[in-house]
């Protein structure tokens, strides 16, 4: 009964349009049906528009545009990452240290597979597992033997120049743990556990397109990636090249960046469908990127299948790394671990990894424009000369803009309720007031009135 009275009192005094006619005692039943129908239709239409606004806020809050006001842009040079891919001289040297000069040369193939592990280990499994395994094999601590073989930065990279100005290579090429082993990277967010010196590798109309030159004293794979990206087992072939001794390799690239509006940070990951590098959820690398996410995906799958991960998996504790049994398991499941496929491909029976990885919000588009590969004559030492340059300064870039922010959502909902039902924030406060505070105040006032009447009767 009291609730009914509260509802009637609220409708009589409500700021909602047409509500008072429903409980007006002078109104006919036809008028009440009319206003009741109008209210229901208005509330329903209001709900449909609010629902559409919420859907647009969640799914269409971001827009992409192409900017071409390039005169004042500072373009960051791509990350250049050098990963040794082969070093038979070093393998022979380490093999002699471990097993002596008269060792079984098949062990050098085993050592090579361990040091430059790419998912398969045919010689290692064949020679070191089963009943007829070679006595000199090692069965655990593979990361230690890989580090014995891999060359240091000082032994690998020499004669570095940025825009024809020499600099000390290994002051700026920093150590980087990857699933390909230890690499050395310049201008990468992921390289170096400690903050070392950073080379200013920005290009603009005053400096001209950037150019990096260096000499390599080992066979290596050179990756050209975005500053937050990392080399992986499945990096596209367009993003790297392989060089050996007595080779001169020149690559010209073009680069297109993605700029983000300052308000983009206010949106959720679901809304923008990307992650910023500092929104990291990974164990294997310090900053988020799509490639780093695929490394985490592969590690998780390796642990799921083999209860361990590759000995080259970055930033992983020793207890997670595979021994010989685990390495044999990785070799058996190579097809499941080496290729990334779409979820629908798995349903068709195709083997591979299904990784739910979002792109980075700051990823770049790097395109190879021109490659030149020549032989080097007259050098006594096995050296390769590398040059990576921007062919020109970018004239376009993408920009991610926020078109529907939280304020836009509030304005849209407020305008919708105001238009259809004449409601404001205070209208909903009135509901709380009439349903809770007003009945209590009325009851308290009635009790005080009865108390005064009782006191007056007692005085008489």
CSV table of C-alpha atoms in Angstrom, one decimal:
chain,number,residue,atom,x,y,z
A,1,UNK,CA,0.0,0.0,0.0
A,2,UNK,CA,2.8,2.4,1.0
A,3,UNK,CA,4.7,1.5,-2.2
A,4,UNK,CA,1.6,2.3,-4.3
A,5,UNK,CA,1.3,5.7,-2.6
A,6,UNK,CA,4.9,6.4,-3.3
A,7,UNK,CA,4.6,5.6,-7.0
A,8,UNK,CA,1.5,7.7,-7.3
A,9,UNK,CA,3.1,10.6,-5.6
A,10,UNK,CA,6.2,10.3,-7.7
A,11,UNK,CA,4.1,10.2,-11.0
A,12,UNK,CA,2.1,13.3,-9.9
A,13,UNK,CA,5.3,15.3,-9.2
A,14,UNK,CA,7.6,13.7,-11.7
A,15,UNK,CA,9.5,15.8,-14.3
A,16,UNK,CA,9.0,13.0,-16.8
A,17,UNK,CA,6.7,14.3,-19.6
A,18,UNK,CA,3.1,12.9,-19.4
A,19,UNK,CA,3.6,10.8,-16.3
A,20,UNK,CA,1.2,12.8,-14.1
A,21,UNK,CA,-1.7,12.2,-16.5
A,22,UNK,CA,-1.6,8.5,-15.7
A,23,UNK,CA,-2.5,9.0,-12.1
A,24,UNK,CA,-4.6,12.2,-12.5
A,25,UNK,CA,-8.0,11.5,-10.8
A,26,UNK,CA,-9.8,13.9,-13.2
A,27,UNK,CA,-8.5,12.1,-16.3
A,28,UNK,CA,-10.6,9.5,-18.1
A,29,UNK,CA,-9.5,6.0,-18.7
A,30,UNK,CA,-9.0,6.9,-22.4
A,31,UNK,CA,-6.6,9.7,-21.5
A,32,UNK,CA,-4.7,7.4,-19.2
A,33,UNK,CA,-4.3,4.7,-21.9
A,34,UNK,CA,-3.2,7.4,-24.4
A,35,UNK,CA,-0.5,8.8,-22.1
A,36,UNK,CA,0.6,5.4,-20.9
A,37,UNK,CA,1.0,4.3,-24.5
A,38,UNK,CA,3.0,7.4,-25.4
A,39,UNK,CA,5.2,6.9,-22.4
A,40,UNK,CA,6.0,3.3,-23.3
A,41,UNK,CA,6.6,4.1,-26.9
A,42,UNK,CA,8.9,7.0,-25.9
A,43,UNK,CA,10.9,4.8,-23.4
A,44,UNK,CA,11.2,2.0,-26.0
A,45,UNK,CA,12.5,4.4,-28.7
A,46,UNK,CA,14.8,6.0,-26.1
A,47,UNK,CA,16.2,2.5,-25.2
A,48,UNK,CA,16.8,1.6,-28.9
A,49,UNK,CA,18.8,4.8,-29.5
A,50,UNK,CA,20.8,4.3,-26.2
A,51,UNK,CA,21.5,0.7,-27.2
A,52,UNK,CA,22.7,1.9,-30.6
A,53,UNK,CA,24.9,4.6,-29.0
A,54,UNK,CA,26.5,2.0,-26.6
A,55,UNK,CA,27.1,-0.4,-29.6
A,56,UNK,CA,28.7,2.4,-31.6
A,57,UNK,CA,30.9,3.4,-28.6
A,58,UNK,CA,32.1,-0.2,-28.1
A,59,UNK,CA,32.6,-1.1,-31.7
A,60,UNK,CA,33.0,2.0,-33.8
A,61,UNK,CA,34.8,4.5,-31.5
A,62,UNK,CA,37.9,4.6,-33.7
A,63,UNK,CA,38.5,6.0,-37.2
A,64,UNK,CA,41.6,5.9,-39.5
A,65,UNK,CA,42.6,8.8,-41.6
A,66,UNK,CA,45.7,9.4,-43.8
A,67,UNK,CA,47.7,12.4,-43.0
A,68,UNK,CA,50.0,14.1,-45.5
A,69,UNK,CA,51.2,17.2,-43.6
A,70,UNK,CA,54.7,15.7,-43.6
A,71,UNK,CA,56.9,18.8,-43.5
A,72,UNK,CA,57.4,18.8,-39.8
A,73,UNK,CA,57.5,15.0,-39.1
A,74,UNK,CA,60.3,13.3,-37.4
A,75,UNK,CA,60.6,9.7,-38.7
A,76,UNK,CA,62.2,7.1,-36.5
A,77,UNK,CA,64.4,4.6,-38.3
A,78,UNK,CA,63.4,0.9,-38.1
A,79,UNK,CA,65.0,-1.4,-35.6
A,80,UNK,CA,67.9,-3.3,-37.1
A,81,UNK,CA,68.5,-6.7,-35.5
A,82,UNK,CA,71.5,-8.9,-36.3
A,83,UNK,CA,71.1,-12.6,-35.4
A,84,UNK,CA,74.0,-15.0,-36.1
A,85,UNK,CA,72.8,-17.8,-38.3
A,86,UNK,CA,75.9,-20.0,-38.8
A,87,UNK,CA,79.5,-20.1,-37.5
A,88,UNK,CA,81.2,-23.4,-38.3
A,89,UNK,CA,84.6,-22.1,-37.2
A,90,UNK,CA,83.3,-21.4,-33.8
A,91,UNK,CA,81.4,-24.7,-33.6
A,92,UNK,CA,84.6,-26.6,-34.4
A,93,UNK,CA,86.5,-24.6,-31.8
A,94,UNK,CA,83.9,-25.3,-29.1
A,95,UNK,CA,83.7,-29.0,-30.1
A,96,UNK,CA,87.4,-29.4,-29.7
A,97,UNK,CA,87.2,-27.8,-26.2
A,98,UNK,CA,84.4,-30.2,-25.2
A,99,UNK,CA,85.4,-33.5,-26.8
A,100,UNK,CA,89.0,-33.1,-28.0
A,101,UNK,CA,90.5,-32.9,-31.5
A,102,UNK,CA,89.6,-36.5,-32.4
A,103,UNK,CA,85.8,-36.1,-31.6
A,104,UNK,CA,83.0,-37.5,-33.7
A,105,UNK,CA,82.2,-34.9,-36.3
A,106,UNK,CA,78.5,-35.7,-36.1
A,107,UNK,CA,78.6,-33.9,-32.7
A,108,UNK,CA,79.4,-30.7,-34.5
A,109,UNK,CA,76.0,-31.0,-36.3
A,110,UNK,CA,74.4,-31.6,-32.9
A,111,UNK,CA,76.1,-28.5,-31.5
A,112,UNK,CA,75.0,-26.5,-34.5
A,113,UNK,CA,71.4,-27.5,-34.1
A,114,UNK,CA,71.5,-26.7,-30.4
A,115,UNK,CA,73.1,-23.3,-30.9
A,116,UNK,CA,71.0,-22.2,-33.9
A,117,UNK,CA,67.8,-24.1,-33.0
A,118,UNK,CA,64.9,-23.4,-35.4
A,119,UNK,CA,62.3,-25.9,-34.1
A,120,UNK,CA,63.8,-29.0,-35.6
A,121,UNK,CA,66.7,-31.1,-34.3
A,122,UNK,CA,67.1,-34.2,-36.5
A,123,UNK,CA,70.8,-34.9,-35.8
A,124,UNK,CA,70.4,-34.3,-32.0
A,125,UNK,CA,67.5,-36.7,-31.7
A,126,UNK,CA,69.1,-39.3,-34.0
A,127,UNK,CA,72.5,-39.2,-32.2
A,128,UNK,CA,71.6,-38.5,-28.6
A,129,UNK,CA,68.3,-40.3,-27.9
A,130,UNK,CA,67.4,-44.0,-27.8
A,131,UNK,CA,69.5,-47.0,-26.9
A,132,UNK,CA,72.3,-46.3,-29.5
A,133,UNK,CA,73.0,-42.7,-28.4
A,134,UNK,CA,76.5,-41.3,-28.6
A,135,UNK,CA,78.3,-41.3,-25.2
A,136,UNK,CA,79.6,-37.8,-25.6
A,137,UNK,CA,76.1,-36.2,-26.0
A,138,UNK,CA,74.8,-33.7,-23.5
A,139,UNK,CA,71.2,-34.1,-22.4
A,140,UNK,CA,70.3,-30.8,-20.6
A,141,UNK,CA,71.5,-27.3,-20.1
A,142,UNK,CA,71.3,-26.6,-23.8
A,143,UNK,CA,71.2,-22.8,-23.4
A,144,UNK,CA,74.7,-22.9,-21.9
A,145,UNK,CA,76.1,-24.7,-25.0
A,146,UNK,CA,74.3,-22.3,-27.3
A,147,UNK,CA,75.9,-19.4,-25.6
A,148,UNK,CA,79.3,-21.0,-25.9
A,149,UNK,CA,78.9,-21.1,-29.7
A,150,UNK,CA,77.2,-17.8,-30.4
A,151,UNK,CA,79.5,-14.8,-31.2
A,152,UNK,CA,79.6,-11.7,-29.1
A,153,UNK,CA,78.7,-8.3,-30.4
A,154,UNK,CA,82.4,-7.3,-30.6
A,155,UNK,CA,83.2,-10.3,-32.7
A,156,UNK,CA,80.2,-9.8,-35.0
A,157,UNK,CA,79.6,-6.1,-35.8
A,158,UNK,CA,82.2,-3.5,-36.9
A,159,UNK,CA,82.6,-0.2,-38.7
A,160,UNK,CA,79.1,1.3,-38.0
A,161,UNK,CA,78.0,4.6,-39.5
A,162,UNK,CA,74.8,6.5,-39.2
A,163,UNK,CA,74.3,9.0,-42.0
A,164,UNK,CA,78.1,8.6,-42.8
A,165,UNK,CA,79.1,9.4,-39.2
A,166,UNK,CA,81.0,6.6,-37.5
A,167,UNK,CA,79.9,5.4,-34.0
A,168,UNK,CA,81.0,2.6,-31.7
A,169,UNK,CA,78.9,-0.4,-32.8
A,170,UNK,CA,78.5,-2.3,-29.5
A,171,UNK,CA,77.7,0.8,-27.5
A,172,UNK,CA,74.4,1.0,-29.3
A,173,UNK,CA,73.8,-2.5,-30.6
A,174,UNK,CA,72.4,-4.1,-27.5
A,175,UNK,CA,71.9,-7.7,-26.5
A,176,UNK,CA,68.5,-9.0,-27.2
A,177,UNK,CA,67.1,-12.4,-26.2
A,178,UNK,CA,64.9,-13.9,-28.9
A,179,UNK,CA,63.5,-17.4,-29.8
A,180,UNK,CA,66.3,-17.5,-32.4
A,181,UNK,CA,68.9,-17.1,-29.7
A,182,UNK,CA,71.0,-14.0,-28.7
A,183,UNK,CA,70.8,-11.2,-31.2
A,184,UNK,CA,72.1,-7.6,-31.2
A,185,UNK,CA,69.7,-4.8,-32.0
A,186,UNK,CA,69.9,-1.0,-32.5
A,187,UNK,CA,66.9,1.3,-32.1
A,188,UNK,CA,64.7,-1.4,-30.5
A,189,UNK,CA,62.5,-1.0,-27.5
A,190,UNK,CA,63.0,-4.7,-26.6
A,191,UNK,CA,66.8,-4.8,-26.6
A,192,UNK,CA,69.0,-4.4,-23.5
A,193,UNK,CA,67.8,-5.2,-19.9
A,194,UNK,CA,69.4,-1.9,-18.7
A,195,UNK,CA,69.0,1.5,-20.2
A,196,UNK,CA,72.1,2.0,-22.2
A,197,UNK,CA,73.0,4.9,-24.6
A,198,UNK,CA,70.5,5.5,-27.4
A,199,UNK,CA,71.5,6.8,-30.8
A,200,UNK,CA,69.3,9.5,-32.2
A,201,UNK,CA,68.0,7.8,-35.4
A,202,UNK,CA,65.2,10.3,-36.3
A,203,UNK,CA,65.1,11.7,-39.8
A,204,UNK,CA,63.4,14.9,-41.0
A,205,UNK,CA,63.7,17.5,-43.7
A,206,UNK,CA,66.9,18.9,-42.1
A,207,UNK,CA,68.7,15.6,-41.9
A,208,UNK,CA,67.4,13.8,-44.9
A,209,UNK,CA,66.5,10.1,-45.1
A,210,UNK,CA,68.5,8.0,-42.6
A,211,UNK,CA,71.1,5.5,-43.6
A,212,UNK,CA,72.9,2.8,-41.5
A,213,UNK,CA,76.1,1.0,-42.6
A,214,UNK,CA,78.0,-1.7,-40.9
A,215,UNK,CA,80.3,-4.7,-41.4
A,216,UNK,CA,79.5,-8.2,-40.2
A,217,UNK,CA,82.2,-10.8,-39.4
A,218,UNK,CA,79.8,-13.7,-39.2
A,219,UNK,CA,77.0,-15.2,-41.3
A,220,UNK,CA,73.9,-13.6,-40.0
A,221,UNK,CA,70.2,-12.8,-40.6
A,222,UNK,CA,69.5,-9.0,-40.5
A,223,UNK,CA,65.9,-8.1,-39.5
A,224,UNK,CA,64.3,-4.7,-40.4
A,225,UNK,CA,61.4,-4.3,-38.0
A,226,UNK,CA,59.2,-1.9,-36.1
A,227,UNK,CA,60.8,-0.6,-32.9
A,228,UNK,CA,58.7,-2.8,-30.7
A,229,UNK,CA,58.8,-5.9,-32.9
A,230,UNK,CA,61.0,-9.0,-32.4
A,231,UNK,CA,62.5,-11.6,-34.7
A,232,UNK,CA,60.6,-14.9,-34.6
A,233,UNK,CA,60.6,-18.3,-36.3
A,234,UNK,CA,57.8,-17.1,-38.6
A,235,UNK,CA,58.9,-13.5,-39.4
A,236,UNK,CA,57.9,-12.8,-43.0
A,237,UNK,CA,60.8,-13.1,-45.5
A,238,UNK,CA,60.3,-9.6,-46.7
A,239,UNK,CA,61.4,-8.3,-43.2
A,240,UNK,CA,64.9,-9.8,-43.3
A,241,UNK,CA,67.8,-10.8,-45.5
A,242,UNK,CA,70.6,-13.3,-45.0
A,243,UNK,CA,74.3,-12.4,-45.6
A,244,UNK,CA,77.4,-14.4,-45.7
A,245,UNK,CA,81.1,-13.6,-46.1
A,246,UNK,CA,82.4,-11.5,-49.0
A,247,UNK,CA,78.9,-10.1,-49.7
A,248,UNK,CA,77.9,-6.4,-50.0
A,249,UNK,CA,74.2,-6.0,-49.4
A,250,UNK,CA,72.2,-2.8,-49.8
A,251,UNK,CA,68.5,-2.4,-49.0
A,252,UNK,CA,66.3,0.7,-49.5
A,253,UNK,CA,63.0,0.7,-47.6
A,254,UNK,CA,60.0,3.0,-47.3
A,255,UNK,CA,58.3,3.4,-43.9
A,256,UNK,CA,54.8,4.5,-43.0
A,257,UNK,CA,53.9,5.1,-39.4
A,258,UNK,CA,50.7,5.0,-37.4
A,259,UNK,CA,50.0,8.1,-35.2
A,260,UNK,CA,47.6,7.9,-32.3
A,261,UNK,CA,45.4,10.7,-31.0
A,262,UNK,CA,46.0,11.5,-27.4
A,263,UNK,CA,42.5,10.4,-26.4
A,264,UNK,CA,43.0,6.9,-27.8
A,265,UNK,CA,44.5,5.9,-24.5
A,266,UNK,CA,41.0,6.5,-22.9
A,267,UNK,CA,39.5,3.6,-24.8
A,268,UNK,CA,39.7,-0.1,-24.0
A,269,UNK,CA,41.8,-2.6,-25.8
A,270,UNK,CA,38.6,-4.1,-27.2
A,271,UNK,CA,37.4,-0.8,-28.6
A,272,UNK,CA,40.6,0.1,-30.4
A,273,UNK,CA,41.5,-3.6,-31.3
A,274,UNK,CA,45.2,-3.1,-30.5
A,275,UNK,CA,47.6,-2.8,-27.6
A,276,UNK,CA,50.2,-0.1,-26.8
A,277,UNK,CA,53.7,-1.5,-26.1
A,278,UNK,CA,53.4,-0.6,-22.4
A,279,UNK,CA,50.2,-2.6,-22.0
A,280,UNK,CA,52.2,-5.8,-21.8
A,281,UNK,CA,50.6,-9.1,-20.8
A,282,UNK,CA,53.6,-11.3,-21.9
A,283,UNK,CA,56.4,-13.1,-20.0
A,284,UNK,CA,58.8,-13.4,-22.9
A,285,UNK,CA,59.4,-9.7,-23.7
A,286,UNK,CA,59.2,-6.4,-21.9
A,287,UNK,CA,56.9,-4.6,-24.3
A,288,UNK,CA,53.9,-5.8,-26.2
A,289,UNK,CA,53.9,-6.3,-30.0
A,290,UNK,CA,52.2,-8.8,-32.3
A,291,UNK,CA,55.5,-10.7,-32.9
A,292,UNK,CA,56.2,-10.9,-29.2
A,293,UNK,CA,52.7,-12.2,-28.6
A,294,UNK,CA,53.3,-15.0,-31.1
A,295,UNK,CA,56.5,-16.0,-29.2
A,296,UNK,CA,54.4,-16.2,-26.0
A,297,UNK,CA,51.8,-18.2,-27.9
A,298,UNK,CA,54.4,-20.7,-29.1
A,299,UNK,CA,56.0,-21.0,-25.7
A,300,UNK,CA,52.6,-21.7,-24.1
A,301,UNK,CA,51.8,-24.4,-26.7
A,302,UNK,CA,55.3,-26.0,-26.3
A,303,UNK,CA,54.6,-26.3,-22.5
A,304,UNK,CA,51.1,-27.7,-23.2
A,305,UNK,CA,52.4,-30.3,-25.6
A,306,UNK,CA,55.9,-31.2,-24.1
A,307,UNK,CA,55.8,-29.7,-20.5
A,308,UNK,CA,58.8,-27.5,-21.4
A,309,UNK,CA,59.8,-24.8,-23.8
A,310,UNK,CA,62.7,-24.3,-26.2
A,311,UNK,CA,66.1,-23.6,-24.6
A,312,UNK,CA,66.2,-20.4,-26.7
A,313,UNK,CA,62.9,-19.1,-25.4
A,314,UNK,CA,63.6,-15.5,-24.1
A,315,UNK,CA,63.3,-14.6,-20.4
A,316,UNK,CA,62.3,-18.1,-19.3
A,317,UNK,CA,63.4,-19.7,-16.0
A,318,UNK,CA,65.7,-22.8,-16.3
A,319,UNK,CA,63.0,-25.2,-14.9
A,320,UNK,CA,60.8,-24.4,-18.0
A,321,UNK,CA,63.5,-25.2,-20.5
A,322,UNK,CA,63.6,-28.6,-22.3
A,323,UNK,CA,66.0,-31.4,-21.7
A,324,UNK,CA,66.7,-34.1,-24.3
A,325,UNK,CA,63.2,-35.7,-23.8
A,326,UNK,CA,61.6,-32.3,-24.3
A,327,UNK,CA,63.7,-31.5,-27.3
A,328,UNK,CA,62.6,-34.8,-28.9
A,329,UNK,CA,59.0,-33.8,-28.1
A,330,UNK,CA,59.4,-30.4,-29.8
A,331,UNK,CA,60.9,-32.2,-32.9
A,332,UNK,CA,57.9,-34.6,-33.1
A,333,UNK,CA,55.5,-31.6,-32.9
A,334,UNK,CA,57.4,-29.4,-35.3
A,335,UNK,CA,54.5,-28.9,-37.7
A,336,UNK,CA,52.1,-27.9,-34.9
A,337,UNK,CA,54.6,-25.4,-33.5
A,338,UNK,CA,56.2,-23.8,-36.5
A,339,UNK,CA,53.3,-22.3,-38.4
A,340,UNK,CA,50.7,-19.8,-37.3
A,341,UNK,CA,47.2,-20.4,-38.8
A,342,UNK,CA,43.8,-19.0,-38.5
A,343,UNK,CA,41.3,-20.5,-36.2
A,344,UNK,CA,39.1,-21.7,-39.0
A,345,UNK,CA,42.1,-23.6,-40.5
A,346,UNK,CA,42.3,-25.7,-37.4
A,347,UNK,CA,38.7,-26.8,-37.9
A,348,UNK,CA,39.7,-28.1,-41.3
A,349,UNK,CA,42.4,-30.3,-39.9
A,350,UNK,CA,45.4,-28.1,-40.7
A,351,UNK,CA,48.4,-28.3,-38.3
A,352,UNK,CA,49.7,-25.1,-36.7
A,353,UNK,CA,49.5,-22.6,-34.0
A,354,UNK,CA,46.3,-20.6,-33.4
A,355,UNK,CA,47.4,-17.4,-31.7
A,356,UNK,CA,44.8,-14.8,-30.5
A,357,UNK,CA,47.2,-11.9,-30.8
A,358,UNK,CA,46.2,-8.2,-31.4
A,359,UNK,CA,48.4,-5.9,-33.4
A,360,UNK,CA,50.4,-3.1,-31.7
A,361,UNK,CA,48.8,0.3,-31.8
A,362,UNK,CA,52.2,1.8,-33.0
A,363,UNK,CA,53.1,-0.8,-35.6
A,364,UNK,CA,54.6,0.5,-38.8
A,365,UNK,CA,54.5,-0.5,-42.5
A,366,UNK,CA,58.0,-1.2,-43.8
A,367,UNK,CA,58.3,-2.0,-47.5
A,368,UNK,CA,61.4,-3.1,-49.4
A,369,UNK,CA,61.9,-0.8,-52.4
A,370,UNK,CA,65.3,-1.9,-53.7
A,371,UNK,CA,67.8,-4.6,-53.0
A,372,UNK,CA,71.4,-4.8,-54.3
A,373,UNK,CA,73.7,-7.8,-53.6
A,374,UNK,CA,77.3,-7.9,-54.9
A,375,UNK,CA,80.5,-9.8,-54.2
A,376,UNK,CA,83.4,-8.2,-52.3
A,377,UNK,CA,86.9,-8.8,-53.8
A,378,UNK,CA,90.3,-8.1,-52.2
A,379,UNK,CA,89.3,-8.7,-48.6
A,380,UNK,CA,91.4,-11.2,-46.7
A,381,UNK,CA,88.9,-11.5,-43.8
A,382,UNK,CA,85.5,-13.0,-44.4
A,383,UNK,CA,83.4,-9.9,-44.0
A,384,UNK,CA,80.1,-8.6,-45.3
A,385,UNK,CA,79.1,-5.0,-45.8
A,386,UNK,CA,75.5,-4.0,-45.0
A,387,UNK,CA,73.7,-0.8,-45.8
A,388,UNK,CA,70.0,-0.1,-44.9
A,389,UNK,CA,68.5,3.2,-45.9
A,390,UNK,CA,65.2,5.0,-46.2
A,391,UNK,CA,64.7,5.7,-49.8
A,392,UNK,CA,62.9,9.0,-49.0
A,393,UNK,CA,61.2,10.7,-46.1
A,394,UNK,CA,57.5,9.6,-45.7
A,395,UNK,CA,54.9,11.8,-47.2
A,396,UNK,CA,51.9,9.9,-45.7
A,397,UNK,CA,51.1,8.3,-42.4
A,398,UNK,CA,48.0,6.7,-40.8
A,399,UNK,CA,46.3,8.4,-37.8
A,400,UNK,CA,44.0,6.6,-35.4
A,401,UNK,CA,41.4,9.1,-34.1
A,402,UNK,CA,38.8,8.9,-31.4
A,403,UNK,CA,35.4,9.7,-32.8
A,404,UNK,CA,33.2,8.5,-29.9
A,405,UNK,CA,34.6,9.1,-26.4
A,406,UNK,CA,33.0,8.8,-23.0
A,407,UNK,CA,31.8,12.4,-23.1
A,408,UNK,CA,30.2,11.8,-26.5
A,409,UNK,CA,28.4,8.7,-25.0
A,410,UNK,CA,27.1,10.8,-22.0
A,411,UNK,CA,25.9,13.6,-24.3
A,412,UNK,CA,24.2,11.1,-26.6
A,413,UNK,CA,22.4,9.3,-23.8
A,414,UNK,CA,21.4,12.6,-22.1
A,415,UNK,CA,20.1,14.0,-25.4
A,416,UNK,CA,18.1,10.9,-26.2
A,417,UNK,CA,16.3,10.7,-22.8
A,418,UNK,CA,15.7,14.4,-22.8
A,419,UNK,CA,14.2,14.3,-26.3
A,420,UNK,CA,11.9,11.3,-25.8
A,421,UNK,CA,10.9,11.4,-22.1
A,422,UNK,CA,12.1,14.8,-20.9
A,423,UNK,CA,14.3,13.1,-18.4
A,424,UNK,CA,17.6,14.4,-16.8
A,425,UNK,CA,19.9,13.0,-14.2
A,426,UNK,CA,17.8,14.6,-11.5
A,427,UNK,CA,14.7,12.8,-12.8
A,428,UNK,CA,16.3,9.5,-11.8
A,429,UNK,CA,17.4,11.0,-8.5
A,430,UNK,CA,13.7,11.7,-7.9
A,431,UNK,CA,12.9,8.0,-8.3
A,432,UNK,CA,15.3,7.2,-5.5
A,433,UNK,CA,13.9,10.1,-3.4
A,434,UNK,CA,10.2,9.1,-3.7
A,435,UNK,CA,10.9,5.4,-3.2
A,436,UNK,CA,13.2,5.7,-0.2
A,437,UNK,CA,13.6,9.0,1.5
A,438,UNK,CA,10.2,10.5,1.0
A,439,UNK,CA,8.2,7.6,2.5
A,440,UNK,CA,10.6,7.6,5.5
A,441,UNK,CA,10.2,11.4,6.0
A,442,UNK,CA,6.4,11.1,5.7
A,443,UNK,CA,6.4,8.3,8.2
A,444,UNK,CA,8.6,10.4,10.6
A,445,UNK,CA,6.5,13.5,10.2
A,446,UNK,CA,3.3,11.4,10.9
A,447,UNK,CA,4.9,9.9,14.1
A,448,UNK,CA,5.9,13.4,15.3
A,449,UNK,CA,2.4,14.7,14.6
A,450,UNK,CA,0.8,11.8,16.5
A,451,UNK,CA,3.2,12.3,19.4
A,452,UNK,CA,2.3,16.0,19.7
A,453,UNK,CA,-1.4,15.2,19.7
A,454,UNK,CA,-0.9,12.7,22.4
A,455,UNK,CA,1.1,15.2,24.5
A,456,UNK,CA,-1.7,17.8,24.0
A,457,UNK,CA,-4.4,15.4,25.1
A,458,UNK,CA,-2.4,14.4,28.2
A,459,UNK,CA,-2.0,18.1,29.1
A,460,UNK,CA,-5.7,18.7,29.0
